[in-house]
Structure formats: structure tokens, C-alpha cells
């Protein structure tokens, strides 16, 4: 596979995501992490913050870069000549939604999706659960890259968990 994209919201990136990026970087020559600009969904981290945290988290993977996209993923794929999406599957509960997206993206633009099975040590992990733990002062070290853990601490120190 020459190039592939790992799309998502990444609010914020977790070690489960980094595990998927690492494995994607072995499968494709060039991997782009594409961060969704979602103007309707309230995110904890701004787009710039999410990109900065991702960039710091994959600095050790030379063939992985970070970009942003708005609208349909397949339009980003078309514009960049990328025909493969790589996503992680944590559990069967992920499958219905992921299969629907994969089938739709193939129907829209013949963009193929390859799934990697998430490392079981991260199968319970999500950005939402990490935010929940950090909001109430819990320890998220080992669940997210160090830069994210620092950023969560700073974020909730200023908002007081609100
Ligand atoms: O991290 P997420 O929020 O589960 O990522 C979902 C994402 C961004 C991959 C998906 O919502 C997406 O591709 N959105 C862009 C709009 C689009 O292409 N929709 C059609 C496929 S559902």
C-alpha cells in the first residue's frame, strides 16, 4: 500500500490511536492522520490543539503526517490521491458503524478500508473515557501520550472540570 489515511476526531489522541498509527505506518509507505473539522460538535481541544498533540505523538514515526479535513473524507482522499483508509476496531460494538462507513466510502469513491484489531490492552480506551477520567482528576498516564496527559491536566486546571 503506497499511501493511507487514518481519519478521526482525536479529541484527544489516545495510546490506542497511536497503536493504530504505528501499525498503519508498517502497512503503508506514507500515512496521513486526517483530523475532522467538525463545526457542529463541541470538542474539548481546538483543532490546532488536536493537531499539535497528534504531531507530538507521532514524531517518532517518520512516514506519518497530520492534516485536517472538512466535509466528506472521500473528497480529501480524492484531492490527495489516497485510496486506502486504515482504522482500528476495538470490539464487535465498533463493527456496525465502521462497516457502514467503509461501505459508504467505497460506494462514494471506491475508497477501501482496512481494519486493524486494536491491541487488547487498549480495547476499553476511547477519547471520551479519557476526558471523563481526567475531568475528575483521575490518572490517565499510560492511556494517552505524555503531551496529552499534560494538556488534559492544564485544561481541567483552568476549567475546574466544568
Ligand atoms: O473519531 P471519530 O469521531 O469516530 O471519526 C469519525 C470520522 C471522522 C472518521 C467520520 O465521521 C468521517 O469520516 N467523517 C467525515 C464525513 C464523512 O465522510 N462521512 C461519510 C462517512 S460516515
Coordinates of C-alpha atoms in Angstrom, one line a residue, residues 18-104:
X18 CA -1.1 5.7 18.4
X19 CA -1.0 1.9 18.3
X20 CA -3.2 2.0 15.1
X21 CA -0.9 4.7 13.6
X22 CA 2.2 2.6 14.4
X23 CA 0.7 -0.4 12.7
X24 CA -0.6 1.6 9.8
X25 CA 3.0 3.0 9.3
X26 CA 4.1 -0.6 8.8
X27 CA 1.4 -1.3 6.2
X28 CA 1.7 1.8 4.0
X29 CA 4.7 3.8 2.8
X30 CA 3.0 7.1 3.7
X31 CA 0.3 7.6 6.4
X32 CA -1.7 10.8 6.9
X33 CA -3.7 11.3 10.0
X34 CA -6.7 13.4 8.9
X35 CA -8.4 15.3 11.7
X36 CA -12.1 16.2 11.1
X37 CA -13.0 19.8 11.4
X38 CA -16.4 19.4 13.0
X39 CA -18.2 22.7 13.4
X40 CA -21.4 21.1 14.9
X41 CA -19.8 19.0 17.6
X42 CA -18.3 20.7 20.7
X43 CA -14.8 19.5 21.3
X44 CA -12.6 19.8 24.4
X45 CA -9.5 20.6 22.4
X46 CA -9.4 23.1 19.5
X47 CA -8.5 21.9 16.0
X48 CA -5.0 23.4 16.4
X49 CA -4.5 21.8 19.8
X50 CA -5.6 18.4 18.5
X51 CA -3.2 18.7 15.5
X52 CA -0.3 19.8 17.8
X53 CA -1.0 16.8 20.2
X54 CA -1.1 14.4 17.3
X55 CA 2.0 15.8 15.7
X56 CA 3.9 15.4 19.0
X57 CA 2.5 11.9 19.5
X58 CA 3.8 10.6 16.1
X59 CA 7.1 12.5 16.0
X60 CA 8.9 9.1 16.2
X61 CA 7.1 7.7 13.1
X62 CA 8.9 9.3 10.1
X63 CA 6.3 8.3 7.5
X64 CA 3.3 9.7 9.4
X65 CA 2.0 13.2 9.0
X66 CA -1.1 15.1 10.2
X67 CA -3.6 17.0 8.1
X68 CA -7.1 18.4 8.6
X69 CA -10.3 17.9 6.6
X70 CA -13.8 19.3 6.4
X71 CA -16.8 17.6 4.7
X72 CA -16.5 14.2 3.2
X73 CA -13.5 12.0 3.9
X74 CA -13.6 10.7 0.3
X75 CA -13.2 14.2 -1.0
X76 CA -10.0 14.6 0.9
X77 CA -8.9 11.2 -0.4
X78 CA -9.7 12.2 -4.0
X79 CA -7.8 15.5 -3.6
X80 CA -4.8 13.7 -2.2
X81 CA -4.8 10.6 -4.4
X82 CA -5.3 8.3 -1.4
X83 CA -7.4 5.2 -1.9
X84 CA -7.0 3.4 1.5
X85 CA -8.3 4.1 4.9
X86 CA -6.9 2.3 7.9
X87 CA -8.9 2.2 11.1
X88 CA -8.8 0.3 14.4
X89 CA -11.5 -2.0 15.7
X90 CA -11.6 -2.3 19.4
X91 CA -14.6 -4.6 19.8
X92 CA -17.6 -6.0 17.9
X93 CA -19.5 -3.0 19.1
X94 CA -17.4 -0.8 16.8
X95 CA -18.1 -3.0 13.8
X96 CA -21.6 -2.0 12.7
X97 CA -20.8 1.7 12.4
X98 CA -17.3 1.1 10.9
X99 CA -18.7 -1.3 8.3
X100 CA -21.3 1.2 7.3
X101 CA -18.7 4.0 6.9
X102 CA -16.4 1.6 5.0
X103 CA -19.2 0.5 2.6
X104 CA -20.3 4.1 2.1

